[in-house]
CSV table of C-alpha atoms in Angstrom, one decimal:
chain,number,residue,atom,x,y,z
A,7,MET,CA,82.1,2.9,-20.4
A,8,ALA,CA,81.8,6.2,-19.7
A,9,ALA,CA,83.4,8.4,-22.6
A,10,GLN,CA,85.4,10.0,-19.5
A,11,GLU,CA,86.9,7.3,-19.0
A,12,VAL,CA,87.3,5.7,-22.0
A,13,PHE,CA,89.3,9.0,-22.5
A,14,ALA,CA,91.5,8.3,-19.8
A,15,SER,CA,92.5,5.1,-20.4
A,16,GLN,CA,93.6,5.0,-24.0
A,17,LEU,CA,94.7,8.6,-23.8
A,18,ASP,CA,96.9,7.3,-21.2
A,19,ARG,CA,98.2,4.4,-23.4
A,20,ASP,CA,98.6,6.4,-26.8
A,21,PHE,CA,100.2,8.8,-24.9
A,22,LEU,CA,103.8,9.0,-25.9
A,23,PRO,CA,106.3,10.0,-23.9
A,24,GLY,CA,108.0,12.9,-25.2
A,25,GLU,CA,105.3,14.1,-27.9
A,26,ARG,CA,103.7,16.9,-25.6
A,27,SER,CA,107.0,19.4,-28.0
A,28,ALA,CA,107.8,22.5,-25.8
A,29,MET,CA,105.7,24.5,-26.5
A,30,PRO,CA,106.9,29.2,-25.9
A,31,SER,CA,105.3,31.1,-22.5
A,32,LYS,CA,102.5,32.2,-25.1
A,33,VAL,CA,101.2,30.7,-29.1
A,34,LEU,CA,99.4,34.7,-29.6
A,35,GLU,CA,100.2,37.8,-29.2
A,36,VAL,CA,97.5,40.0,-30.7
A,37,GLU,CA,98.0,44.0,-31.2
A,38,ASN,CA,95.4,46.7,-32.5
A,39,LEU,CA,93.2,44.3,-34.3
A,40,GLY,CA,90.3,45.5,-36.3
A,41,VAL,CA,87.8,44.9,-38.8
A,42,ILE,CA,86.0,45.9,-41.3
A,43,LEU,CA,83.0,44.1,-43.5
A,44,GLU,CA,81.0,45.8,-46.2
A,45,GLY,CA,82.2,49.3,-44.6
A,46,GLU,CA,81.4,48.8,-41.4
A,47,GLN,CA,84.0,48.7,-38.2
A,48,VAL,CA,83.1,45.1,-36.8
A,49,LEU,CA,86.6,44.5,-34.5
A,50,SER,CA,88.4,47.7,-33.8
A,51,ASP,CA,91.3,48.2,-30.6
A,52,ILE,CA,91.2,44.4,-29.9
A,53,SER,CA,94.7,43.0,-27.8
A,54,PHE,CA,96.0,40.4,-26.2
A,55,SER,CA,98.0,37.1,-25.7
A,56,ILE,CA,97.2,33.2,-25.6
A,57,GLU,CA,100.2,31.5,-23.1
A,58,ALA,CA,100.7,28.0,-24.0
A,59,ALA,CA,98.6,24.9,-22.5
A,60,SER,CA,95.4,27.1,-20.9
A,61,ILE,CA,91.9,27.9,-21.8
A,62,THR,CA,90.4,31.4,-23.0
A,63,ALA,CA,87.0,32.6,-23.1
A,64,ILE,CA,85.5,34.5,-25.3
A,65,VAL,CA,82.1,35.7,-24.0
A,66,GLY,CA,79.8,38.4,-25.3
A,67,PRO,CA,76.6,39.2,-26.1
A,68,ASN,CA,74.5,38.4,-29.5
A,69,GLY,CA,76.5,40.1,-32.8
A,70,SER,CA,78.9,41.4,-30.4
A,71,GLY,CA,81.6,40.5,-33.0
A,72,LYS,CA,82.7,37.1,-31.3
A,73,THR,CA,82.4,34.7,-34.6
A,74,THR,CA,83.9,37.2,-36.5
A,75,LEU,CA,87.4,37.5,-34.1
A,76,LEU,CA,88.2,33.8,-34.8
A,77,ARG,CA,87.5,34.3,-38.3
A,78,ALA,CA,90.8,37.0,-38.1
A,79,LEU,CA,92.5,35.0,-36.4
A,80,LEU,CA,92.1,31.9,-38.6
A,81,GLY,CA,93.0,34.0,-41.2
A,82,LEU,CA,89.8,33.9,-42.9
A,83,LEU,CA,89.0,36.9,-42.4
A,84,PRO,CA,91.2,41.0,-44.0
A,85,CYS,CA,91.5,42.2,-40.8
A,86,GLN,CA,94.0,45.6,-39.3
A,87,GLY,CA,96.8,45.5,-36.6
A,88,ARG,CA,98.9,42.1,-36.2
A,89,ILE,CA,98.5,38.9,-35.2
A,90,SER,CA,101.2,36.6,-34.1
A,91,TRP,CA,100.7,32.8,-33.6
A,92,THR,CA,103.6,30.6,-32.6
A,93,PRO,CA,105.8,29.9,-36.0
A,94,GLY,CA,104.1,26.5,-37.4
A,95,ILE,CA,101.8,25.9,-34.8
A,96,SER,CA,98.6,23.2,-35.9
A,97,MET,CA,95.5,24.1,-35.0
A,98,GLY,CA,92.1,22.5,-34.8
A,99,TYR,CA,89.0,24.7,-35.9
A,100,VAL,CA,85.6,23.3,-34.8
A,101,PRO,CA,82.7,25.4,-36.1
A,102,GLN,CA,79.7,26.9,-34.3
A,103,ARG,CA,77.6,24.9,-37.2
A,104,PHE,CA,78.8,22.6,-39.9
A,105,ALA,CA,75.6,22.0,-42.6
A,106,VAL,CA,75.8,19.1,-44.3
A,107,PRO,CA,73.6,18.6,-47.8
A,108,PRO,CA,71.7,14.9,-46.6
A,109,SER,CA,73.5,13.8,-50.9
A,110,LEU,CA,76.2,13.9,-49.9
A,111,PRO,CA,78.3,11.0,-51.1
A,112,LEU,CA,80.4,11.3,-48.1
A,113,THR,CA,80.9,8.6,-45.5
A,114,VAL,CA,82.1,9.4,-41.9
A,115,THR,CA,85.7,7.6,-42.6
A,116,GLU,CA,86.1,9.4,-46.1
A,117,PHE,CA,85.6,12.9,-43.9
A,118,PHE,CA,88.2,12.3,-41.7
A,119,LEU,CA,90.2,11.2,-44.5
A,120,LEU,CA,90.6,14.6,-45.6
A,121,LYS,CA,92.9,15.3,-42.3
A,122,SER,CA,94.9,12.5,-43.0
A,123,GLY,CA,97.4,14.2,-46.0
A,124,ARG,CA,96.7,10.5,-48.3
A,125,LEU,CA,93.0,11.0,-48.8
A,126,TRP,CA,93.2,7.7,-50.9
A,127,ARG,CA,96.4,5.9,-49.1
A,128,PRO,CA,96.2,6.6,-45.0
A,129,ASP,CA,98.2,6.3,-43.3
A,130,LEU,CA,98.3,2.6,-41.5
A,131,ALA,CA,98.7,4.8,-38.2
A,132,PHE,CA,95.7,7.0,-38.9
A,133,ILE,CA,93.4,4.4,-39.3
A,134,LYS,CA,93.7,2.6,-36.4
A,135,HIS,CA,93.6,6.0,-34.4
A,136,LEU,CA,90.2,6.7,-35.8
A,137,PRO,CA,87.9,4.9,-33.3
A,138,HIS,CA,89.6,6.0,-30.1
A,139,GLU,CA,88.8,9.7,-31.3
A,140,LEU,CA,85.3,8.6,-31.7
A,141,GLU,CA,84.8,6.6,-28.6
A,142,LEU,CA,85.9,9.8,-26.6
A,143,MET,CA,83.3,11.6,-28.1
A,144,GLY,CA,80.6,8.6,-27.4
A,145,LEU,CA,80.1,7.4,-30.9
A,146,PRO,CA,79.1,3.6,-32.2
A,147,LEU,CA,82.5,2.6,-34.8
A,148,SER,CA,79.8,2.1,-36.7
A,149,VAL,CA,79.7,5.7,-37.5
A,150,LEU,CA,82.2,5.5,-39.8
A,151,ASP,CA,80.4,3.8,-42.3
A,152,ARG,CA,77.4,6.0,-42.8
A,153,PRO,CA,76.8,8.8,-45.2
A,154,LEU,CA,78.3,11.8,-43.7
A,155,GLY,CA,75.4,14.2,-44.2
A,156,SER,CA,72.2,10.9,-42.3
A,157,LEU,CA,74.1,12.0,-38.8
A,158,SER,CA,72.1,14.1,-36.6
A,159,SER,CA,73.1,17.4,-35.3
A,160,GLY,CA,74.5,16.1,-32.1
A,161,GLN,CA,76.3,13.2,-33.9
A,162,LEU,CA,77.3,16.0,-36.1
A,163,GLN,CA,78.6,18.0,-33.4
A,164,ARG,CA,80.6,15.5,-31.2
A,165,LEU,CA,82.5,14.6,-34.5
A,166,MET,CA,83.7,17.9,-35.6
A,167,VAL,CA,85.3,17.8,-31.9
A,168,SER,CA,86.9,14.3,-33.2
A,169,TRP,CA,87.3,15.4,-36.0
A,170,ALA,CA,89.7,18.2,-34.4
A,171,MET,CA,91.3,16.2,-32.3
A,172,VAL,CA,92.7,13.6,-34.6
A,173,THR,CA,95.7,15.0,-35.8
A,174,HIS,CA,96.8,16.6,-32.3
A,175,PRO,CA,96.8,19.7,-32.3
A,176,ALA,CA,98.7,22.8,-30.7
A,177,VAL,CA,96.0,24.5,-30.6
A,178,LEU,CA,92.0,23.6,-30.3
A,179,ILE,CA,89.8,26.4,-31.4
A,180,PHE,CA,86.1,25.8,-30.6
A,181,ASP,CA,82.8,28.3,-31.8
A,182,GLU,CA,80.4,27.4,-29.0
A,183,PRO,CA,81.7,23.6,-28.3
A,184,THR,CA,78.8,22.4,-27.2
A,185,ALA,CA,76.2,23.5,-29.7
A,186,ALA,CA,73.0,20.8,-30.3
A,187,VAL,CA,75.0,18.3,-27.7
A,188,ASP,CA,73.1,16.4,-24.7
A,189,VAL,CA,73.4,18.4,-22.2
A,190,GLY,CA,74.2,15.2,-20.6
A,191,PHE,CA,77.4,15.3,-22.7
A,192,SER,CA,78.6,18.8,-22.1
A,193,ASP,CA,80.4,18.4,-19.8
A,194,THR,CA,81.9,15.9,-20.9
A,195,ILE,CA,83.5,17.6,-23.9
A,196,TYR,CA,85.0,20.2,-20.6
A,197,GLN,CA,86.6,17.3,-19.1
A,198,ILE,CA,88.0,16.6,-22.6
A,199,MET,CA,89.9,19.4,-22.8
A,200,HIS,CA,91.5,19.5,-19.2
A,201,ARG,CA,92.7,16.5,-20.2
A,202,LEU,CA,93.9,17.9,-23.3
A,203,ILE,CA,95.8,20.2,-21.5
A,204,HIS,CA,97.3,18.2,-18.9
A,205,GLU,CA,98.4,15.6,-20.8
A,206,ARG,CA,99.3,16.8,-24.6
A,207,GLY,CA,99.7,20.7,-23.4
A,208,THR,CA,97.1,21.7,-26.0
A,209,THR,CA,95.7,25.4,-25.6
A,210,ILE,CA,91.9,25.5,-26.3
A,211,LEU,CA,90.0,29.5,-27.2
A,212,LEU,CA,86.1,28.9,-27.4
A,213,VAL,CA,83.5,31.1,-28.0
A,214,SER,CA,80.6,30.3,-25.1
A,215,HIS,CA,77.6,32.6,-24.3
A,216,ASP,CA,77.9,30.5,-20.8
A,217,LEU,CA,79.1,32.1,-17.7
A,218,ASN,CA,78.5,29.1,-15.7
A,219,VAL,CA,81.5,27.8,-18.3
A,220,VAL,CA,83.9,30.5,-17.9
A,221,TRP,CA,83.6,30.7,-13.9
A,222,THR,CA,84.3,27.1,-13.9
A,223,HIS,CA,86.9,26.8,-16.8
A,224,ALA,CA,88.6,29.1,-18.4
A,225,SER,CA,92.3,30.6,-16.9
A,226,GLN,CA,91.4,34.2,-19.0
A,227,VAL,CA,88.8,35.7,-20.0
A,228,LEU,CA,88.0,38.0,-22.8
A,229,CYS,CA,85.1,40.0,-23.6
A,230,ILE,CA,83.8,41.5,-26.4
A,231,ASN,CA,81.4,44.3,-27.9
A,232,ARG,CA,83.0,45.2,-31.1
A,233,SER,CA,85.8,46.0,-28.4
A,234,LEU,CA,87.9,44.6,-25.9
A,235,VAL,CA,85.6,45.8,-22.9
A,236,CYS,CA,87.9,43.4,-19.5
A,237,GLN,CA,90.1,41.0,-19.8
A,238,GLY,CA,91.9,39.1,-18.0
A,239,PRO,CA,90.9,35.7,-15.2
A,240,PRO,CA,86.9,35.2,-15.2
A,241,GLN,CA,86.8,35.3,-10.8
A,242,GLU,CA,88.4,38.6,-11.2
A,243,VAL,CA,87.0,40.6,-14.4
A,244,LEU,CA,83.8,38.6,-14.5
A,245,THR,CA,82.0,41.6,-11.7
A,246,PRO,CA,78.8,43.2,-11.6
A,247,GLU,CA,79.5,46.5,-13.2
A,248,ALA,CA,82.0,44.3,-16.2
A,249,LEU,CA,79.1,42.5,-16.6
A,250,ARG,CA,76.5,45.1,-17.1
A,251,GLN,CA,78.8,48.0,-19.4
A,252,LEU,CA,79.3,44.4,-21.7
A,253,PHE,CA,75.2,43.1,-21.4
A,254,GLY,CA,73.1,45.2,-20.1
A,255,GLU,CA,71.1,44.7,-16.8
A,256,VAL,CA,71.9,40.9,-16.4
A,257,GLY,CA,70.9,38.3,-13.2
A,258,TRP,CA,73.6,36.8,-12.7
A,259,TYR,CA,75.9,36.0,-9.3
A,260,HIS,CA,78.5,34.0,-7.7
A,261,HIS,CA,77.7,31.9,-4.7
A,262,PRO,CA,80.9,31.8,-2.2
A,263,HIS,CA,80.3,28.2,-2.2
A,264,GLY,CA,80.8,27.7,-5.6
A,265,HIS,CA,77.0,28.0,-7.5
A,266,HIS,CA,76.7,30.8,-10.3
A,267,HIS,CA,73.4,31.4,-11.7
A,268,LEU,CA,72.1,33.6,-14.8
A,269,GLY,CA,68.8,35.1,-14.0
A,270,GLU,CA,66.4,36.0,-16.3
A,271,GLY,CA,67.3,37.7,-19.4
A,272,SER,CA,71.1,37.2,-18.3
A,273,PRO,CA,73.5,36.7,-21.2
A,274,GLY,CA,73.6,32.7,-20.5
A,275,GLU,CA,70.9,32.5,-22.3
A,276,GLU,CA,70.3,33.0,-26.5
A,277,ARG,CA,69.3,36.2,-28.0
């Protein structure tokens, strides 16, 4: 069965009426955010808000402060200004890279149990739920018995997405969610995101270099180059003028029939 079919059938079965709690219209408000690292102003004058049950994408050139912004929002970096999350909101985070030493004496099951809150006496419902999350990401159940350090980079990235989703957080934060994942599975990850929004009211915040993905999936885009260059619906704010200001000369254009192209030297490439 395809991963998206598994997702549709299992989530419909596991999702209980009333699990989606009422959320305020805005889950995050940021005012005049600034970050200084080692005496250098990395981010300045960043203000925006995020609506519940939406996808917000952060775009910008390499070194523009996208990951720094995520880390500041997660409280991992000191910052100036105001960051206001809905009180008590739960969050899951998938970093761009997660290095695991091959010799780490930790199985995949034990890694998941770190999320259970009861490492040595986990709740039975939590254990029974693990296969569901793995199957969503196309991982076999046999992976649960494997050492975490034995997984390939693609398997580890899929596992990190499952790990972030396992407790059904209200907010999921991704730094390049499809990094190291094979191209064929990238679309499935974005389908899962939309299903989480529809079924659970999950709010998604992600960093992406792929403007095609942003145009297709995001309800709001934040254009970052150490400050906020533009923000709003991607179809409205990703204009040629805004892209030139953000990336320099680019070869990205949108066809009326719905195709989006990235030319040579465009922001969708790693640089």
